[in-house]
Amino acid sequence: ERAGGLIACTSANVSGNEPATSANDVLAELGSEIDGVVDGGMSPGGVSSTVMGFTGDGLVFHREGAIPSEHIIAAWNELRNT
């Protein structure tokens, strides 16, 4: 409540529920409460999530994790150029 909304973090689940291991799990768990999910495939486990956000037309990375930021940047640039 104090954050004013959801905070996406490593486990990507509602507190007390099992951690999500795929983008579909995240969407099933958090649904309309989030703006989107970067689907990097099934979670390999043991590696923190990459936490990022958007600022204007750019990306901001809050924590490097399982999906390297350079992969996300490349995908983002590809989407923007299509």
PDB file of C-alpha atoms in Angstrom:
ATOM      1  CA  GLU A   1       0.000   0.000   0.000  1.00  0.00           C
ATOM      2  CA  ARG A   2       2.731   2.456   0.930  1.00  0.00           C
ATOM      3  CA  ALA A   3       4.280   2.141  -2.536  1.00  0.00           C
ATOM      4  CA  GLY A   4       1.033   3.233  -4.182  1.00  0.00           C
ATOM      5  CA  GLY A   5       0.920   0.169  -6.429  1.00  0.00           C
ATOM      6  CA  LEU A   6       2.550  -3.117  -7.216  1.00  0.00           C
ATOM      7  CA  ILE A   7       6.262  -3.648  -6.875  1.00  0.00           C
ATOM      8  CA  ALA A   8       7.638  -6.179  -9.345  1.00  0.00           C
ATOM      9  CA  CYS A   9      10.532  -8.116  -7.878  1.00  0.00           C
ATOM     10  CA  THR A  10      12.349 -11.407  -8.081  1.00  0.00           C
ATOM     11  CA  SER A  11       9.495 -13.792  -7.366  1.00  0.00           C
ATOM     12  CA  ALA A  12       6.830 -11.920  -9.402  1.00  0.00           C
ATOM     13  CA  ASN A  13       3.952 -13.206  -7.319  1.00  0.00           C
ATOM     14  CA  VAL A  14       1.508 -12.069  -4.682  1.00  0.00           C
ATOM     15  CA  SER A  15       3.109 -12.369  -1.264  1.00  0.00           C
ATOM     16  CA  GLY A  16       2.669 -15.884   0.104  1.00  0.00           C
ATOM     17  CA  ASN A  17       2.008 -17.514  -3.285  1.00  0.00           C
ATOM     18  CA  GLU A  18       4.426 -19.696  -5.237  1.00  0.00           C
ATOM     19  CA  PRO A  19       6.974 -17.788  -7.366  1.00  0.00           C
ATOM     20  CA  ALA A  20       6.170 -17.458 -11.049  1.00  0.00           C
ATOM     21  CA  THR A  21       8.501 -19.380 -13.346  1.00  0.00           C
ATOM     22  CA  SER A  22       7.163 -18.171 -16.703  1.00  0.00           C
ATOM     23  CA  ALA A  23       5.594 -15.087 -18.277  1.00  0.00           C
ATOM     24  CA  ASN A  24       2.245 -16.896 -18.323  1.00  0.00           C
ATOM     25  CA  ASP A  25       2.547 -17.527 -14.573  1.00  0.00           C
ATOM     26  CA  VAL A  26       3.231 -13.823 -13.997  1.00  0.00           C
ATOM     27  CA  LEU A  27       0.239 -12.793 -16.092  1.00  0.00           C
ATOM     28  CA  ALA A  28      -2.011 -15.318 -14.340  1.00  0.00           C
ATOM     29  CA  GLU A  29      -0.829 -14.064 -10.949  1.00  0.00           C
ATOM     30  CA  LEU A  30      -0.684 -10.316 -11.546  1.00  0.00           C
ATOM     31  CA  GLY A  31      -2.868  -9.902 -14.648  1.00  0.00           C
ATOM     32  CA  SER A  32      -4.184  -6.400 -15.147  1.00  0.00           C
ATOM     33  CA  GLU A  33      -2.140  -5.058 -12.222  1.00  0.00           C
ATOM     34  CA  ILE A  34       1.015  -4.719 -14.347  1.00  0.00           C
ATOM     35  CA  ASP A  35       1.786  -3.019 -17.655  1.00  0.00           C
ATOM     36  CA  GLY A  36       3.608  -5.932 -19.265  1.00  0.00           C
ATOM     37  CA  VAL A  37       6.046  -8.812 -19.059  1.00  0.00           C
ATOM     38  CA  VAL A  38       9.274  -9.474 -20.926  1.00  0.00           C
ATOM     39  CA  ASP A  39       9.121 -13.173 -21.749  1.00  0.00           C
ATOM     40  CA  GLY A  40      12.593 -14.672 -21.498  1.00  0.00           C
ATOM     41  CA  GLY A  41      11.321 -18.246 -21.265  1.00  0.00           C
ATOM     42  CA  MET A  42      11.066 -20.455 -18.218  1.00  0.00           C
ATOM     43  CA  SER A  43      12.975 -19.251 -15.178  1.00  0.00           C
ATOM     44  CA  PRO A  44      16.213 -21.162 -14.729  1.00  0.00           C
ATOM     45  CA  GLY A  45      15.914 -20.676 -10.969  1.00  0.00           C
ATOM     46  CA  GLY A  46      18.497 -19.273  -8.633  1.00  0.00           C
ATOM     47  CA  VAL A  47      18.984 -16.053 -10.603  1.00  0.00           C
ATOM     48  CA  SER A  48      17.230 -12.824  -9.676  1.00  0.00           C
ATOM     49  CA  SER A  49      14.877 -11.181 -12.134  1.00  0.00           C
ATOM     50  CA  THR A  50      15.987  -8.235 -14.205  1.00  0.00           C
ATOM     51  CA  VAL A  51      14.040  -5.256 -12.887  1.00  0.00           C
ATOM     52  CA  MET A  52      13.457  -2.423 -15.322  1.00  0.00           C
ATOM     53  CA  GLY A  53      11.087   0.351 -16.150  1.00  0.00           C
ATOM     54  CA  PHE A  54      10.360   2.923 -18.800  1.00  0.00           C
ATOM     55  CA  THR A  55      11.151   6.615 -18.786  1.00  0.00           C
ATOM     56  CA  GLY A  56       9.846   8.618 -21.711  1.00  0.00           C
ATOM     57  CA  ASP A  57      10.924   6.583 -24.728  1.00  0.00           C
ATOM     58  CA  GLY A  58      13.842   4.911 -22.953  1.00  0.00           C
ATOM     59  CA  LEU A  59      14.514   2.086 -20.533  1.00  0.00           C
ATOM     60  CA  VAL A  60      15.895   2.264 -17.030  1.00  0.00           C
ATOM     61  CA  PHE A  61      17.408  -0.780 -15.321  1.00  0.00           C
ATOM     62  CA  HIS A  62      17.063  -1.069 -11.567  1.00  0.00           C
ATOM     63  CA  ARG A  63      18.696  -4.491 -11.247  1.00  0.00           C
ATOM     64  CA  GLU A  64      20.585  -6.749 -13.648  1.00  0.00           C
ATOM     65  CA  GLY A  65      19.322 -10.303 -13.487  1.00  0.00           C
ATOM     66  CA  ALA A  66      18.539 -13.412 -15.496  1.00  0.00           C
ATOM     67  CA  ILE A  67      17.920 -11.496 -18.731  1.00  0.00           C
ATOM     68  CA  PRO A  68      20.966  -9.326 -19.507  1.00  0.00           C
ATOM     69  CA  SER A  69      20.125  -5.661 -20.069  1.00  0.00           C
ATOM     70  CA  GLU A  70      21.819  -5.698 -23.471  1.00  0.00           C
ATOM     71  CA  HIS A  71      19.341  -8.364 -24.661  1.00  0.00           C
ATOM     72  CA  ILE A  72      16.403  -6.269 -23.504  1.00  0.00           C
ATOM     73  CA  ILE A  73      17.854  -3.141 -25.107  1.00  0.00           C
ATOM     74  CA  ALA A  74      18.337  -4.999 -28.415  1.00  0.00           C
ATOM     75  CA  ALA A  75      14.744  -6.282 -28.369  1.00  0.00           C
ATOM     76  CA  TRP A  76      13.430  -2.827 -27.427  1.00  0.00           C
ATOM     77  CA  ASN A  77      15.360  -1.181 -30.270  1.00  0.00           C
ATOM     78  CA  GLU A  78      14.093  -3.799 -32.715  1.00  0.00           C
ATOM     79  CA  LEU A  79      10.491  -3.162 -31.653  1.00  0.00           C
ATOM     80  CA  ARG A  80      10.906   0.580 -31.948  1.00  0.00           C
ATOM     81  CA  ASN A  81      12.355   0.279 -35.451  1.00  0.00           C
ATOM     82  CA  THR A  82       9.524  -1.838 -36.885  1.00  0.00           C
TER      83      THR A  82
END
